[in-house]
PDB file of C-alpha atoms in Angstrom:
ATOM      1  CA  UNK A   1      14.169   5.341  -1.863  1.00 77.00           C
ATOM      2  CA  UNK A   2      12.863   6.760  -4.950  1.00 90.00           C
ATOM      3  CA  UNK A   3       9.257   5.547  -6.201  1.00 95.00           C
ATOM      4  CA  UNK A   4       9.030   2.972  -8.693  1.00 97.00           C
ATOM      5  CA  UNK A   5       8.700   4.221 -12.179  1.00 98.00           C
ATOM      6  CA  UNK A   6       5.301   3.766 -14.492  1.00 98.00           C
ATOM      7  CA  UNK A   7       3.684   5.664 -17.727  1.00 98.00           C
ATOM      8  CA  UNK A   8       1.326   8.361 -15.878  1.00 98.00           C
ATOM      9  CA  UNK A   9      -1.304   6.625 -18.529  1.00 98.00           C
ATOM     10  CA  UNK A  10      -2.019   3.705 -20.615  1.00 98.00           C
ATOM     11  CA  UNK A  11      -5.450   4.028 -22.827  1.00 97.00           C
ATOM     12  CA  UNK A  12      -7.027   1.142 -24.508  1.00 97.00           C
ATOM     13  CA  UNK A  13     -10.625   0.474 -26.530  1.00 97.00           C
ATOM     14  CA  UNK A  14     -12.777  -2.120 -24.815  1.00 97.00           C
ATOM     15  CA  UNK A  15     -11.721  -5.683 -25.517  1.00 97.00           C
ATOM     16  CA  UNK A  16      -8.189  -5.020 -26.233  1.00 97.00           C
ATOM     17  CA  UNK A  17      -5.203  -5.778 -24.104  1.00 97.00           C
ATOM     18  CA  UNK A  18      -3.038  -2.873 -22.130  1.00 98.00           C
ATOM     19  CA  UNK A  19       0.394  -3.356 -19.793  1.00 98.00           C
ATOM     20  CA  UNK A  20       1.806  -1.265 -17.768  1.00 98.00           C
ATOM     21  CA  UNK A  21       5.244  -1.184 -16.711  1.00 98.00           C
ATOM     22  CA  UNK A  22       7.272  -1.112 -13.463  1.00 98.00           C
ATOM     23  CA  UNK A  23      10.791   0.289 -13.054  1.00 98.00           C
ATOM     24  CA  UNK A  24      13.088   0.118 -10.535  1.00 97.00           C
ATOM     25  CA  UNK A  25      16.359  -1.060  -9.524  1.00 97.00           C
ATOM     26  CA  UNK A  26      18.457  -4.731  -8.455  1.00 95.00           C
ATOM     27  CA  UNK A  27      17.384  -3.379  -4.983  1.00 96.00           C
ATOM     28  CA  UNK A  28      13.614  -3.794  -5.602  1.00 96.00           C
ATOM     29  CA  UNK A  29      11.960  -4.974  -8.238  1.00 97.00           C
ATOM     30  CA  UNK A  30      15.358  -6.861  -9.788  1.00 96.00           C
ATOM     31  CA  UNK A  31      16.192  -8.320  -6.191  1.00 96.00           C
ATOM     32  CA  UNK A  32      12.708 -10.257  -5.198  1.00 96.00           C
ATOM     33  CA  UNK A  33       9.901 -11.894  -6.605  1.00 97.00           C
ATOM     34  CA  UNK A  34       7.902  -9.973  -4.209  1.00 97.00           C
ATOM     35  CA  UNK A  35       6.110  -7.709  -7.038  1.00 98.00           C
ATOM     36  CA  UNK A  36       2.886  -6.493  -6.232  1.00 98.00           C
ATOM     37  CA  UNK A  37      -0.182  -4.401  -8.216  1.00 98.00           C
ATOM     38  CA  UNK A  38      -3.201  -3.133  -6.550  1.00 98.00           C
ATOM     39  CA  UNK A  39      -5.923  -1.130  -8.429  1.00 98.00           C
ATOM     40  CA  UNK A  40      -7.451   1.500  -7.070  1.00 98.00           C
ATOM     41  CA  UNK A  41     -11.230   3.604  -8.608  1.00 98.00           C
ATOM     42  CA  UNK A  42     -11.509   7.074  -7.191  1.00 96.00           C
ATOM     43  CA  UNK A  43     -12.601   7.479  -3.518  1.00 96.00           C
ATOM     44  CA  UNK A  44     -11.825   4.076  -2.888  1.00 97.00           C
ATOM     45  CA  UNK A  45      -9.501   1.692  -0.699  1.00 98.00           C
ATOM     46  CA  UNK A  46      -6.387  -0.189  -2.994  1.00 98.00           C
ATOM     47  CA  UNK A  47      -7.718  -3.676  -4.222  1.00 98.00           C
ATOM     48  CA  UNK A  48      -4.768  -5.682  -4.624  1.00 98.00           C
ATOM     49  CA  UNK A  49      -4.882  -7.864  -8.206  1.00 98.00           C
ATOM     50  CA  UNK A  50      -1.403  -9.174  -8.618  1.00 98.00           C
ATOM     51  CA  UNK A  51       1.066 -10.191  -5.645  1.00 98.00           C
ATOM     52  CA  UNK A  52       4.595 -12.186  -5.802  1.00 97.00           C
ATOM     53  CA  UNK A  53       4.841 -10.948  -9.465  1.00 97.00           C
ATOM     54  CA  UNK A  54       2.493 -13.540 -11.499  1.00 97.00           C
ATOM     55  CA  UNK A  55      -0.071 -14.695  -8.969  1.00 97.00           C
ATOM     56  CA  UNK A  56      -3.903 -13.595  -8.438  1.00 97.00           C
ATOM     57  CA  UNK A  57      -5.762 -13.658  -5.459  1.00 96.00           C
ATOM     58  CA  UNK A  58      -8.775 -15.657  -4.593  1.00 95.00           C
ATOM     59  CA  UNK A  59     -11.929 -14.105  -7.194  1.00 95.00           C
ATOM     60  CA  UNK A  60      -9.379 -11.674  -9.302  1.00 97.00           C
ATOM     61  CA  UNK A  61     -10.469 -11.839 -13.134  1.00 96.00           C
ATOM     62  CA  UNK A  62      -8.014 -14.157 -14.902  1.00 96.00           C
ATOM     63  CA  UNK A  63      -7.866 -10.819 -17.533  1.00 98.00           C
ATOM     64  CA  UNK A  64      -5.111  -9.498 -15.120  1.00 98.00           C
ATOM     65  CA  UNK A  65      -1.307 -11.211 -15.128  1.00 98.00           C
ATOM     66  CA  UNK A  66       1.628 -10.418 -13.894  1.00 98.00           C
ATOM     67  CA  UNK A  67       5.543 -10.908 -14.738  1.00 97.00           C
ATOM     68  CA  UNK A  68       9.044  -9.381 -14.453  1.00 98.00           C
ATOM     69  CA  UNK A  69      11.904  -9.021 -16.301  1.00 97.00           C
ATOM     70  CA  UNK A  70      15.061  -8.192 -14.478  1.00 97.00           C
ATOM     71  CA  UNK A  71      14.454  -4.670 -13.089  1.00 98.00           C
ATOM     72  CA  UNK A  72      11.277  -4.402 -14.860  1.00 98.00           C
ATOM     73  CA  UNK A  73       8.019  -5.537 -13.581  1.00 98.00           C
ATOM     74  CA  UNK A  74       4.632  -5.680 -15.884  1.00 98.00           C
ATOM     75  CA  UNK A  75       0.599  -5.765 -15.561  1.00 98.00           C
ATOM     76  CA  UNK A  76      -1.122  -7.203 -18.421  1.00 98.00           C
ATOM     77  CA  UNK A  77      -5.256  -6.782 -18.907  1.00 98.00           C
ATOM     78  CA  UNK A  78      -6.173  -8.558 -21.402  1.00 98.00           C
ATOM     79  CA  UNK A  79      -9.673  -8.521 -23.007  1.00 97.00           C
ATOM     80  CA  UNK A  80     -10.321  -4.459 -21.418  1.00 98.00           C
ATOM     81  CA  UNK A  81     -13.631  -3.665 -20.056  1.00 97.00           C
ATOM     82  CA  UNK A  82     -14.793  -0.180 -18.749  1.00 97.00           C
ATOM     83  CA  UNK A  83     -14.772  -1.279 -15.250  1.00 97.00           C
ATOM     84  CA  UNK A  84     -11.056  -1.698 -15.274  1.00 98.00           C
ATOM     85  CA  UNK A  85     -10.731   2.393 -15.989  1.00 98.00           C
ATOM     86  CA  UNK A  86      -8.734   2.462 -12.396  1.00 98.00           C
ATOM     87  CA  UNK A  87      -5.586   3.939 -10.815  1.00 98.00           C
ATOM     88  CA  UNK A  88      -3.050   1.162 -11.307  1.00 98.00           C
ATOM     89  CA  UNK A  89       0.397   1.179  -8.915  1.00 98.00           C
ATOM     90  CA  UNK A  90       2.639  -1.307  -8.608  1.00 98.00           C
ATOM     91  CA  UNK A  91       4.950  -2.337  -5.455  1.00 98.00           C
ATOM     92  CA  UNK A  92       7.982  -4.206  -4.458  1.00 97.00           C
ATOM     93  CA  UNK A  93      10.205  -5.576  -1.266  1.00 96.00           C
ATOM     94  CA  UNK A  94      13.476  -3.550  -1.346  1.00 96.00           C
ATOM     95  CA  UNK A  95      16.687  -4.901   0.068  1.00 95.00           C
ATOM     96  CA  UNK A  96      16.234  -2.854   3.156  1.00 94.00           C
ATOM     97  CA  UNK A  97      13.055  -4.494   4.652  1.00 93.00           C
ATOM     98  CA  UNK A  98      11.267  -1.617   3.173  1.00 95.00           C
ATOM     99  CA  UNK A  99       8.581  -1.007   0.574  1.00 96.00           C
ATOM    100  CA  UNK A 100       8.395   1.309  -2.404  1.00 97.00           C
ATOM    101  CA  UNK A 101       5.436   1.872  -4.516  1.00 98.00           C
ATOM    102  CA  UNK A 102       5.379   3.151  -8.097  1.00 98.00           C
ATOM    103  CA  UNK A 103       4.295   6.504  -9.585  1.00 98.00           C
ATOM    104  CA  UNK A 104       0.780   4.954 -10.507  1.00 98.00           C
ATOM    105  CA  UNK A 105      -0.696   4.578 -13.754  1.00 98.00           C
ATOM    106  CA  UNK A 106      -4.351   5.808 -14.790  1.00 98.00           C
ATOM    107  CA  UNK A 107      -5.620   3.362 -17.286  1.00 98.00           C
ATOM    108  CA  UNK A 108      -8.534   4.603 -19.683  1.00 98.00           C
ATOM    109  CA  UNK A 109     -10.742   2.631 -21.204  1.00 97.00           C
ATOM    110  CA  UNK A 110     -11.547   4.740 -24.847  1.00 94.00           C
TER     111      UNK A 110
ATOM    112  CA  UNK B   1     -14.834 -11.154   6.186  1.00 95.00           C
ATOM    113  CA  UNK B   2     -11.628  -9.110   6.985  1.00 96.00           C
ATOM    114  CA  UNK B   3     -12.514  -5.063   8.057  1.00 98.00           C
ATOM    115  CA  UNK B   4      -9.612  -2.352   8.956  1.00 98.00           C
ATOM    116  CA  UNK B   5     -11.244   0.575  10.727  1.00 98.00           C
ATOM    117  CA  UNK B   6      -8.468   3.697  10.762  1.00 98.00           C
ATOM    118  CA  UNK B   7      -9.569   6.720  12.998  1.00 98.00           C
ATOM    119  CA  UNK B   8      -8.040   9.595  14.665  1.00 98.00           C
ATOM    120  CA  UNK B   9      -7.021  11.485  11.386  1.00 97.00           C
ATOM    121  CA  UNK B  10      -7.577  15.857  12.373  1.00 97.00           C
ATOM    122  CA  UNK B  11      -6.548  18.856  11.216  1.00 98.00           C
ATOM    123  CA  UNK B  12      -3.513  20.018  13.267  1.00 98.00           C
ATOM    124  CA  UNK B  13      -0.718  22.373  13.015  1.00 98.00           C
ATOM    125  CA  UNK B  14       2.921  21.686  11.994  1.00 98.00           C
ATOM    126  CA  UNK B  15       5.027  20.511  15.014  1.00 98.00           C
ATOM    127  CA  UNK B  16       2.399  18.980  16.579  1.00 98.00           C
ATOM    128  CA  UNK B  17       1.565  14.953  17.082  1.00 98.00           C
ATOM    129  CA  UNK B  18      -1.398  13.316  16.126  1.00 98.00           C
ATOM    130  CA  UNK B  19      -2.136   9.165  16.839  1.00 98.00           C
ATOM    131  CA  UNK B  20      -3.799   7.270  14.597  1.00 98.00           C
ATOM    132  CA  UNK B  21      -5.791   3.529  14.979  1.00 98.00           C
ATOM    133  CA  UNK B  22      -6.739   0.645  13.442  1.00 98.00           C
ATOM    134  CA  UNK B  23      -9.578  -1.675  14.967  1.00 98.00           C
ATOM    135  CA  UNK B  24      -9.019  -5.126  12.830  1.00 98.00           C
ATOM    136  CA  UNK B  25     -11.529  -7.944  13.100  1.00 98.00           C
ATOM    137  CA  UNK B  26     -12.470 -11.187  11.198  1.00 97.00           C
ATOM    138  CA  UNK B  27      -9.245 -12.722  11.115  1.00 97.00           C
ATOM    139  CA  UNK B  28      -6.308 -13.450  13.530  1.00 98.00           C
ATOM    140  CA  UNK B  29      -4.714 -10.454  14.006  1.00 98.00           C
ATOM    141  CA  UNK B  30      -1.676 -11.191  15.950  1.00 97.00           C
ATOM    142  CA  UNK B  31      -0.521 -13.410  13.000  1.00 97.00           C
ATOM    143  CA  UNK B  32      -0.146 -11.028  10.626  1.00 97.00           C
ATOM    144  CA  UNK B  33       2.671  -8.334   9.938  1.00 97.00           C
ATOM    145  CA  UNK B  34       0.656  -4.988   9.760  1.00 98.00           C
ATOM    146  CA  UNK B  35       1.527  -1.817   7.810  1.00 98.00           C
ATOM    147  CA  UNK B  36       0.134   1.851   7.339  1.00 98.00           C
ATOM    148  CA  UNK B  37       0.408   3.213   3.578  1.00 98.00           C
ATOM    149  CA  UNK B  38      -0.676   6.677   3.080  1.00 98.00           C
ATOM    150  CA  UNK B  39      -1.627   9.080   0.163  1.00 98.00           C
ATOM    151  CA  UNK B  40      -1.703  12.750  -0.347  1.00 98.00           C
ATOM    152  CA  UNK B  41      -4.719  14.434  -1.468  1.00 96.00           C
ATOM    153  CA  UNK B  42      -3.916  13.708  -5.365  1.00 95.00           C
ATOM    154  CA  UNK B  43      -0.825  12.037  -5.165  1.00 97.00           C
ATOM    155  CA  UNK B  44       0.278   7.905  -5.402  1.00 97.00           C
ATOM    156  CA  UNK B  45       0.933   6.099  -2.403  1.00 98.00           C
ATOM    157  CA  UNK B  46       3.413   5.352  -0.199  1.00 98.00           C
ATOM    158  CA  UNK B  47       4.704   3.009   2.247  1.00 97.00           C
ATOM    159  CA  UNK B  48       4.966   4.861   5.585  1.00 98.00           C
ATOM    160  CA  UNK B  49       5.860   1.551   8.256  1.00 98.00           C
ATOM    161  CA  UNK B  50       5.751  -2.366   9.043  1.00 97.00           C
ATOM    162  CA  UNK B  51       5.481  -3.595  12.466  1.00 97.00           C
ATOM    163  CA  UNK B  52       6.075  -7.899  12.820  1.00 97.00           C
ATOM    164  CA  UNK B  53       3.360  -9.838  14.264  1.00 97.00           C
ATOM    165  CA  UNK B  54       4.517  -9.907  18.155  1.00 96.00           C
ATOM    166  CA  UNK B  55       5.779  -6.170  17.888  1.00 96.00           C
ATOM    167  CA  UNK B  56       9.565  -7.234  17.889  1.00 97.00           C
ATOM    168  CA  UNK B  57      10.631  -5.705  14.669  1.00 97.00           C
ATOM    169  CA  UNK B  58       9.293  -2.619  12.939  1.00 97.00           C
ATOM    170  CA  UNK B  59      10.274  -0.627   9.720  1.00 97.00           C
ATOM    171  CA  UNK B  60      10.258   3.244   8.445  1.00 97.00           C
ATOM    172  CA  UNK B  61      10.271   4.996   5.268  1.00 97.00           C
ATOM    173  CA  UNK B  62      13.354   7.264   5.412  1.00 95.00           C
ATOM    174  CA  UNK B  63      10.840  10.339   5.768  1.00 96.00           C
ATOM    175  CA  UNK B  64       9.112   9.657   8.957  1.00 97.00           C
ATOM    176  CA  UNK B  65      11.774   7.574  10.674  1.00 97.00           C
ATOM    177  CA  UNK B  66      12.643   9.141  13.894  1.00 97.00           C
ATOM    178  CA  UNK B  67       9.010  10.819  13.910  1.00 98.00           C
ATOM    179  CA  UNK B  68       6.146   7.933  13.526  1.00 98.00           C
ATOM    180  CA  UNK B  69       6.445   5.294  15.870  1.00 98.00           C
ATOM    181  CA  UNK B  70       3.912   1.839  14.983  1.00 98.00           C
ATOM    182  CA  UNK B  71       2.688  -0.208  17.820  1.00 98.00           C
ATOM    183  CA  UNK B  72      -0.304  -2.807  18.419  1.00 98.00           C
ATOM    184  CA  UNK B  73      -2.168  -4.315  20.956  1.00 98.00           C
ATOM    185  CA  UNK B  74      -2.440  -8.044  20.188  1.00 98.00           C
ATOM    186  CA  UNK B  75      -4.843  -8.639  22.737  1.00 98.00           C
ATOM    187  CA  UNK B  76      -7.097  -5.875  21.464  1.00 98.00           C
ATOM    188  CA  UNK B  77      -6.360  -6.090  17.576  1.00 98.00           C
ATOM    189  CA  UNK B  78      -5.104  -2.484  17.101  1.00 98.00           C
ATOM    190  CA  UNK B  79      -2.998  -1.111  15.496  1.00 98.00           C
ATOM    191  CA  UNK B  80      -1.193   2.709  16.009  1.00 98.00           C
ATOM    192  CA  UNK B  81       0.851   4.914  14.387  1.00 98.00           C
ATOM    193  CA  UNK B  82       2.116   7.426  16.778  1.00 98.00           C
ATOM    194  CA  UNK B  83       2.602  10.940  14.258  1.00 98.00           C
ATOM    195  CA  UNK B  84       5.175  13.534  15.956  1.00 98.00           C
ATOM    196  CA  UNK B  85       6.781  16.747  14.858  1.00 98.00           C
ATOM    197  CA  UNK B  86       4.340  17.122  12.023  1.00 98.00           C
ATOM    198  CA  UNK B  87       5.183  18.454   8.760  1.00 98.00           C
ATOM    199  CA  UNK B  88       2.627  19.970   5.853  1.00 97.00           C
ATOM    200  CA  UNK B  89       3.561  17.144   3.688  1.00 97.00           C
ATOM    201  CA  UNK B  90       2.642  14.473   6.158  1.00 98.00           C
ATOM    202  CA  UNK B  91      -1.115  15.444   5.153  1.00 98.00           C
ATOM    203  CA  UNK B  92      -2.593  12.132   3.296  1.00 98.00           C
ATOM    204  CA  UNK B  93      -5.060   9.893   3.755  1.00 98.00           C
ATOM    205  CA  UNK B  94      -3.490   7.162   5.649  1.00 98.00           C
ATOM    206  CA  UNK B  95      -4.760   3.324   4.875  1.00 98.00           C
ATOM    207  CA  UNK B  96      -3.966   1.076   7.761  1.00 98.00           C
ATOM    208  CA  UNK B  97      -3.450  -2.505   5.477  1.00 98.00           C
ATOM    209  CA  UNK B  98      -2.980  -6.124   6.100  1.00 97.00           C
ATOM    210  CA  UNK B  99       0.151  -7.624   5.041  1.00 90.00           C
ATOM    211  CA  UNK B 100       0.760 -11.069   3.611  1.00 92.00           C
ATOM    212  CA  UNK B 101       2.897 -12.993   1.519  1.00 89.00           C
ATOM    213  CA  UNK B 102       4.511  -9.839   1.137  1.00 91.00           C
ATOM    214  CA  UNK B 103       1.906  -7.787  -0.321  1.00 94.00           C
ATOM    215  CA  UNK B 104      -1.060  -5.689   1.706  1.00 96.00           C
ATOM    216  CA  UNK B 105      -4.088  -8.067   1.222  1.00 96.00           C
ATOM    217  CA  UNK B 106      -6.580  -5.923   2.698  1.00 97.00           C
ATOM    218  CA  UNK B 107      -7.303  -2.129   3.358  1.00 98.00           C
ATOM    219  CA  UNK B 108      -9.017  -0.055   5.628  1.00 98.00           C
ATOM    220  CA  UNK B 109     -10.728   3.098   4.592  1.00 97.00           C
ATOM    221  CA  UNK B 110      -8.174   5.468   5.599  1.00 98.00           C
ATOM    222  CA  UNK B 111      -8.678   8.393   7.680  1.00 98.00           C
ATOM    223  CA  UNK B 112      -7.356  12.183   6.703  1.00 98.00           C
ATOM    224  CA  UNK B 113      -5.018  13.966   8.105  1.00 98.00           C
ATOM    225  CA  UNK B 114      -4.138  17.712   7.772  1.00 98.00           C
ATOM    226  CA  UNK B 115      -0.933  19.564   8.941  1.00 98.00           C
ATOM    227  CA  UNK B 116      -1.747  23.380   8.035  1.00 97.00           C
ATOM    228  CA  UNK B 117      -1.019  26.821  10.201  1.00 95.00           C
TER     229      UNK B 117
END
């Protein structure tokens, strides 16, 4: 199972919006609405930001939103803030019952 | 408050075995699938394995199938990962994660496994 493809880095200025893509196949991203997104600050455990493509867990800011089209899912962060600087990973359920993570994206707030 | 506390990580030589444990609290452990996810130093996340609530179903990433075994003790709220025939590429921080509605909603802080001669 190959890792989902994410851009290595994305940057934006405070207040701007950025979008991170996550591309898979019809056996994972395209086949199921079970894409989730995780934020990871250095030295910390990952934290779920979005699940089931577009659902936000309780306590997660509505500046974070998710969507999917075909084999590509996306995470958008609007009103970018300094605290959003972190690594972000997508993951998807797969047809074999396993999970595959994305390659990860480093978000930099300029 | 949900707590997941991993233990058992160590420095071992290639070919050796290690068992990781994860102590869960703050939720009804026996009602949830559980999973292990790993992260090699400076690298991305990799899903390793998951186990059904009653232990009757187990899934593994291809690279560990046949070498690693996930198990659980619902009476004591413990999750395990038995790792045999360890390789250098298994070196990573291993996270225990609670699995709910097709996502990993709670994570531990991880336990470090280093495989080196």
